[in-house]
């Protein structure tokens, strides 16, 4: 059977011609800038020999054999992410959280122990409780700066799970040192690098085996797609690929295409987010109602030296702490008073967002109970003068 014919035999009946015409249009001309969106469940083969060959290859090589294993649109995005991450290969998952879950599932088994950073994206705590514990995988949280990680290693520790810079207040750890320590004890190093977007922090180059990103954030960049990526070194690839295939993990080609389009402007957007975020951060640092500004690019940030060593710039995330004892209603009034900042979870789109960070729930190794409430801003591509004026009027309403 061949589907490459451009015209359908006129001897066929109308209903049949309707189904078989227009499938492979012939045209002369150039090529589009962007790869096409290939939507598929069934993939057709030329003959039984090719089908057999592809089935034989697909557990080791990326071949287009069935929609559940990805289509060429997803493959294009996988390649772009591998390039960003400096990875052997990449798998795409429906959300960033699914990417984290699949990475845990790929490399851990009952009886193993995993060290998880205290600065992890908060749903990872829920995932640990809901999945790791019932499946007999032990876990311990280690300090976000990595200082107690070595002391918390056990003989059965198979994974060190880091997130650097950390969620909400952007703690830095010395990833090359942690990776050397973990590898010497036979543990894999997995890093949530959503903050770094493959541009501003690159865990595989710093010694990690696996790097995870929520492409939902800066890679897509427009607050309209959910996706996660897991990129690995050559040695770490097989378990991930096998698990993703076993669980039928794939993404919509339309979503892959949107993320691929977002990627094209990633470095330009990040430069602008950085520039705007730093202006807002400096303004916040000078504000009497602000106790601490969290942004690793600020010299006062505890992770600043590591940021200078390991990061290429900073993104649009800036958090700040109000005075200890500030009433929750005051925080609500501040947030509700903002006109240009959307109130919502996630970040990484072109627009500014605000949300309150519940640090006492988000950390268990570090005690936040004596500190003031923390508000997280995502600084978007708006004119920063307008954002600062908006913050100014919202703070002004608290007096
Ligand atoms: C948002 C986020 C995730 C989860 O991504 P989703 O696509 O929303 O599931 C994971 N890690 C970090 C650090 C994040 O900020």
Short mmCIF file of C-alpha atoms and ligand atoms in Angstrom, two decimals, residues 95-98 100 121 163 167 192 194-195 214 216-217 226-227 346-347, ligand 1:
data_model
loop_
_atom_site.label_atom_id
_atom_site.label_comp_id
_atom_site.label_asym_id
_atom_site.label_seq_id
_atom_site.Cartn_x
_atom_site.Cartn_y
_atom_site.Cartn_z
CA UNK A 95 2.80 19.21 32.73
CA UNK A 96 5.87 20.18 34.68
CA UNK A 97 4.57 18.25 37.66
CA UNK A 98 4.06 15.15 35.49
CA UNK A 100 8.82 15.50 38.00
CA UNK A 121 8.30 23.46 44.13
CA UNK A 163 15.90 22.75 42.62
CA UNK A 167 11.03 28.09 44.46
CA UNK A 192 14.15 20.98 38.62
CA UNK A 194 12.31 25.58 35.61
CA UNK A 195 13.85 28.82 36.94
CA UNK A 214 8.07 23.17 33.38
CA UNK A 216 4.54 25.86 30.98
CA UNK A 217 6.68 28.77 32.21
CA UNK A 226 0.97 23.20 29.96
CA UNK A 227 4.04 21.03 29.42
CA UNK A 346 2.38 29.95 37.68
CA UNK A 347 4.67 32.48 35.97
C1 LIG B 1 5.41 25.58 37.78
C2 LIG B 1 6.50 24.73 38.25
C3 LIG B 1 6.42 23.34 38.11
C4 LIG B 1 5.21 22.63 37.59
O1 LIG B 1 4.86 22.95 36.30
P1 LIG B 1 3.36 22.73 35.78
O2 LIG B 1 3.51 22.72 34.32
O3 LIG B 1 2.56 23.88 36.34
O4 LIG B 1 2.90 21.41 36.32
C5 LIG B 1 7.51 22.60 38.51
N1 LIG B 1 8.59 23.17 39.05
C6 LIG B 1 8.69 24.49 39.21
C7 LIG B 1 9.91 25.07 39.82
C8 LIG B 1 7.64 25.32 38.83
O5 LIG B 1 7.75 26.64 39.02
#
